[in-house]
PDB file of C-alpha atoms in Angstrom:
ATOM      1  CA  MET C   1      -7.406  98.361  15.551  1.00 91.00           C
ATOM      2  CA  VAL C   2      -3.939  97.735  14.132  1.00 95.00           C
ATOM      3  CA  ILE C   3      -1.838  95.111  15.621  1.00 96.00           C
ATOM      4  CA  CYS C   4       1.802  94.121  15.215  1.00 97.00           C
ATOM      5  CA  GLY C   5       2.813  90.735  15.010  1.00 97.00           C
ATOM      6  CA  VAL C   6       6.384  89.920  15.808  1.00 97.00           C
ATOM      7  CA  GLU C   7       8.754  87.123  15.719  1.00 96.00           C
ATOM      8  CA  LEU C   8      12.067  87.300  17.140  1.00 95.00           C
ATOM      9  CA  THR C   9      14.652  85.227  15.857  1.00 91.00           C
ATOM     10  CA  GLY C  10      18.371  85.810  16.399  1.00 86.00           C
ATOM     11  CA  ASN C  11      19.126  89.757  16.223  1.00 92.00           C
ATOM     12  CA  ASP C  12      16.051  90.293  14.581  1.00 94.00           C
ATOM     13  CA  ALA C  13      12.159  91.405  14.902  1.00 96.00           C
ATOM     14  CA  VAL C  14      10.314  90.286  12.022  1.00 97.00           C
ATOM     15  CA  VAL C  15       7.147  92.362  11.969  1.00 97.00           C
ATOM     16  CA  CYS C  16       3.944  92.359  10.494  1.00 97.00           C
ATOM     17  CA  LEU C  17       1.108  95.284  10.700  1.00 97.00           C
ATOM     18  CA  LEU C  18      -2.683  93.801  10.397  1.00 96.00           C
ATOM     19  CA  ASN C  19      -5.869  96.182  10.689  1.00 95.00           C
ATOM     20  CA  LEU C  20      -9.059  94.717  11.572  1.00 91.00           C
ATOM     21  CA  ASP C  21     -11.830  97.411  10.583  1.00 90.00           C
ATOM     22  CA  ARG C  22     -15.704  96.271  10.842  1.00 86.00           C
ATOM     23  CA  GLY C  23     -14.812  92.852  10.160  1.00 84.00           C
ATOM     24  CA  GLN C  24     -12.305  93.437   7.266  1.00 88.00           C
ATOM     25  CA  PHE C  25      -8.542  92.973   7.574  1.00 92.00           C
ATOM     26  CA  SER C  26      -5.957  94.801   5.897  1.00 92.00           C
ATOM     27  CA  LEU C  27      -2.125  95.129   5.626  1.00 94.00           C
ATOM     28  CA  PRO C  28      -1.391  98.600   6.499  1.00 93.00           C
ATOM     29  CA  GLU C  29       1.550  99.688   3.733  1.00 90.00           C
ATOM     30  CA  THR C  30       4.951  99.681   5.297  1.00 91.00           C
ATOM     31  CA  LYS C  31       8.268  99.303   4.031  1.00 91.00           C
ATOM     32  CA  VAL C  32       9.842  98.023   7.297  1.00 94.00           C
ATOM     33  CA  ARG C  33       9.550  94.294   7.287  1.00 95.00           C
ATOM     34  CA  LYS C  34      12.156  93.654  10.238  1.00 95.00           C
ATOM     35  CA  LEU C  35      14.045  95.535  12.756  1.00 96.00           C
ATOM     36  CA  SER C  36      17.906  94.286  13.508  1.00 94.00           C
ATOM     37  CA  LEU C  37      19.778  94.938  16.355  1.00 91.00           C
ATOM     38  CA  ASN C  38      23.466  95.312  16.086  1.00 85.00           C
ATOM     39  CA  ARG C  39      25.947  92.777  16.664  1.00 78.00           C
ATOM     40  CA  ASN C  40      27.482  94.741  19.695  1.00 79.00           C
ATOM     41  CA  HIS C  41      24.415  94.617  21.626  1.00 83.00           C
ATOM     42  CA  THR C  42      25.405  97.673  23.541  1.00 89.00           C
ATOM     43  CA  ARG C  43      23.112  99.701  25.451  1.00 91.00           C
ATOM     44  CA  GLU C  44      23.319 102.382  23.014  1.00 94.00           C
ATOM     45  CA  ASP C  45      22.053  99.535  20.318  1.00 93.00           C
ATOM     46  CA  LEU C  46      19.346  98.369  22.371  1.00 94.00           C
ATOM     47  CA  LYS C  47      18.077 101.953  22.811  1.00 94.00           C
ATOM     48  CA  GLN C  48      18.272 102.501  19.188  1.00 95.00           C
ATOM     49  CA  PHE C  49      16.471  99.447  18.518  1.00 95.00           C
ATOM     50  CA  GLN C  50      13.466 100.461  20.883  1.00 95.00           C
ATOM     51  CA  SER C  51      13.352 103.932  19.447  1.00 95.00           C
ATOM     52  CA  ALA C  52      12.992 102.514  15.840  1.00 96.00           C
ATOM     53  CA  PHE C  53      10.282 100.031  17.192  1.00 97.00           C
ATOM     54  CA  ALA C  54       8.667 102.754  18.931  1.00 96.00           C
ATOM     55  CA  ASP C  55       8.460 105.130  16.010  1.00 96.00           C
ATOM     56  CA  LEU C  56       7.382 102.471  13.719  1.00 96.00           C
ATOM     57  CA  MET C  57       4.735 101.744  16.371  1.00 96.00           C
ATOM     58  CA  ALA C  58       3.375 105.397  16.484  1.00 96.00           C
ATOM     59  CA  GLU C  59       3.888 106.053  12.648  1.00 95.00           C
ATOM     60  CA  HIS C  60       1.248 103.405  12.147  1.00 95.00           C
ATOM     61  CA  GLY C  61      -1.049 103.687  15.193  1.00 94.00           C
ATOM     62  CA  VAL C  62      -0.640 100.325  16.679  1.00 95.00           C
ATOM     63  CA  SER C  63      -2.441  99.607  20.028  1.00 92.00           C
ATOM     64  CA  LEU C  64      -1.249  96.125  20.705  1.00 96.00           C
ATOM     65  CA  VAL C  65       2.052  94.102  19.947  1.00 97.00           C
ATOM     66  CA  VAL C  66       1.832  90.580  20.102  1.00 97.00           C
ATOM     67  CA  ILE C  67       4.976  88.500  20.147  1.00 97.00           C
ATOM     68  CA  LYS C  68       5.051  84.609  19.754  1.00 95.00           C
ATOM     69  CA  GLU C  69       6.668  83.665  23.078  1.00 92.00           C
ATOM     70  CA  ARG C  70       9.789  81.300  22.743  1.00 88.00           C
ATOM     71  CA  MET C  71      10.619  78.739  25.188  1.00 77.00           C
ATOM     72  CA  GLN C  72      13.320  79.669  27.870  1.00 80.00           C
ATOM     73  CA  LYS C  73      14.957  76.045  28.044  1.00 77.00           C
ATOM     74  CA  GLY C  74      15.181  72.959  26.108  1.00 76.00           C
ATOM     75  CA  LYS C  75      16.253  72.161  22.637  1.00 75.00           C
ATOM     76  CA  PHE C  76      13.632  74.983  20.991  1.00 71.00           C
ATOM     77  CA  ALA C  77      14.785  77.575  23.539  1.00 74.00           C
ATOM     78  CA  GLY C  78      15.255  81.150  22.234  1.00 73.00           C
ATOM     79  CA  GLY C  79      18.382  82.862  22.204  1.00 80.00           C
ATOM     80  CA  ALA C  80      19.581  85.327  24.745  1.00 81.00           C
ATOM     81  CA  VAL C  81      19.333  88.179  22.272  1.00 87.00           C
ATOM     82  CA  SER C  82      15.796  87.304  21.366  1.00 88.00           C
ATOM     83  CA  PHE C  83      14.903  88.076  25.037  1.00 91.00           C
ATOM     84  CA  LYS C  84      16.675  91.222  25.142  1.00 91.00           C
ATOM     85  CA  LEU C  85      14.583  92.623  22.213  1.00 93.00           C
ATOM     86  CA  GLU C  86      11.482  91.296  23.972  1.00 94.00           C
ATOM     87  CA  ALA C  87      12.480  93.354  27.103  1.00 93.00           C
ATOM     88  CA  ALA C  88      13.151  96.238  24.929  1.00 94.00           C
ATOM     89  CA  ILE C  89       9.888  96.085  23.235  1.00 96.00           C
ATOM     90  CA  GLN C  90       7.934  95.623  26.528  1.00 95.00           C
ATOM     91  CA  LEU C  91       9.746  98.423  28.167  1.00 94.00           C
ATOM     92  CA  ILE C  92       8.825 101.128  25.413  1.00 94.00           C
ATOM     93  CA  SER C  93       7.424 104.131  27.053  1.00 88.00           C
ATOM     94  CA  GLY C  94       5.698 107.189  26.016  1.00 84.00           C
ATOM     95  CA  LEU C  95       2.990 105.468  23.826  1.00 86.00           C
ATOM     96  CA  ASP C  96      -0.279 103.855  25.108  1.00 87.00           C
ATOM     97  CA  LEU C  97       1.110 100.500  23.563  1.00 92.00           C
ATOM     98  CA  ASP C  98      -0.001  97.015  25.235  1.00 94.00           C
ATOM     99  CA  VAL C  99       2.714  94.106  24.606  1.00 95.00           C
ATOM    100  CA  ALA C 100       1.506  90.369  24.944  1.00 96.00           C
ATOM    101  CA  LEU C 101       3.236  87.155  24.614  1.00 95.00           C
ATOM    102  CA  LEU C 102       1.150  84.309  22.607  1.00 95.00           C
ATOM    103  CA  PRO C 103       2.147  80.800  23.600  1.00 94.00           C
ATOM    104  CA  PRO C 104       2.538  78.557  20.698  1.00 93.00           C
ATOM    105  CA  ALA C 105      -0.451  76.416  22.141  1.00 94.00           C
ATOM    106  CA  LEU C 106      -2.638  79.329  21.986  1.00 95.00           C
ATOM    107  CA  ILE C 107      -1.743  79.992  18.420  1.00 95.00           C
ATOM    108  CA  LYS C 108      -2.354  76.323  17.321  1.00 95.00           C
ATOM    109  CA  SER C 109      -5.900  76.269  19.157  1.00 95.00           C
ATOM    110  CA  THR C 110      -6.980  79.368  17.821  1.00 95.00           C
ATOM    111  CA  LEU C 111      -5.759  78.766  14.426  1.00 95.00           C
ATOM    112  CA  ALA C 112      -8.011  75.540  14.446  1.00 94.00           C
ATOM    113  CA  ALA C 113     -11.025  77.317  15.579  1.00 94.00           C
ATOM    114  CA  ASN C 114     -10.475  80.318  13.268  1.00 93.00           C
ATOM    115  CA  PRO C 115      -8.324  79.345  10.215  1.00 93.00           C
ATOM    116  CA  LEU C 116      -6.756  82.155   8.310  1.00 92.00           C
ATOM    117  CA  PRO C 117      -9.111  83.831   5.712  1.00 88.00           C
ATOM    118  CA  VAL C 118      -6.922  83.753   2.758  1.00 89.00           C
ATOM    119  CA  PRO C 119      -3.912  81.865   2.091  1.00 91.00           C
ATOM    120  CA  PHE C 120      -0.636  83.254   3.204  1.00 93.00           C
ATOM    121  CA  ALA C 121       0.893  83.350  -0.654  1.00 92.00           C
ATOM    122  CA  GLU C 122      -1.822  85.466  -1.533  1.00 92.00           C
ATOM    123  CA  THR C 123      -0.855  88.679   1.056  1.00 92.00           C
ATOM    124  CA  GLY C 124       1.784  89.797  -0.853  1.00 92.00           C
ATOM    125  CA  LEU C 125       4.171  89.596   2.405  1.00 94.00           C
ATOM    126  CA  LYS C 126       7.719  88.028   2.224  1.00 95.00           C
ATOM    127  CA  ALA C 127       7.785  84.176   3.190  1.00 96.00           C
ATOM    128  CA  PHE C 128      10.039  84.917   6.375  1.00 96.00           C
ATOM    129  CA  GLN C 129       6.956  87.280   7.696  1.00 96.00           C
ATOM    130  CA  GLU C 130       4.500  84.425   7.863  1.00 96.00           C
ATOM    131  CA  THR C 131       4.750  83.712  11.598  1.00 96.00           C
ATOM    132  CA  ALA C 132       4.535  87.339  12.515  1.00 97.00           C
ATOM    133  CA  PHE C 133       1.196  87.397  10.234  1.00 97.00           C
ATOM    134  CA  THR C 134      -0.035  84.603  11.913  1.00 96.00           C
ATOM    135  CA  VAL C 135       0.755  85.864  15.432  1.00 97.00           C
ATOM    136  CA  ALA C 136      -0.801  89.330  14.232  1.00 96.00           C
ATOM    137  CA  TYR C 137      -4.115  87.162  13.258  1.00 96.00           C
ATOM    138  CA  VAL C 138      -4.387  85.210  16.067  1.00 96.00           C
ATOM    139  CA  GLY C 139      -4.145  88.592  18.135  1.00 95.00           C
ATOM    140  CA  HIS C 140      -7.280  89.736  16.744  1.00 93.00           C
ATOM    141  CA  MET C 141      -8.836  86.515  16.759  1.00 93.00           C
ATOM    142  CA  ALA C 142      -7.825  86.062  20.627  1.00 86.00           C
ATOM    143  CA  ALA C 143      -8.635  89.510  21.673  1.00 71.00           C
ATOM    144  CA  VAL C 144      -5.687  89.488  23.794  1.00 55.00           C
TER     145      VAL C 144
END
């Protein structure tokens, strides 16, 4: 099963695809590391972001998207634009695509019980994809 881990930061959705097949993890080949929303945040911009995200999921046969949950209030609250991106992802229609939010506490407890099988540096991913990779891994382990 292919899971897409997502970290929403600012105008960007940082993505990492992770496949688990017969107990073996693999990283499907993709040139897309993040999808961005144009600065205007118009309805058309949101639709274009949603379409690009849906196309990426369809191209790689993703069945589950897991998003690192952001706080709604307080010092570490997510920005308004990141919640727009989350809504655009959750409202993708026409695909058999489940979307789940993973709270930081669940991520931490799952990693404590099931540490990453390889150091992140050995994955070949970019440093900014580490959180998305971790979220995808936890999505597989937690069977969301």
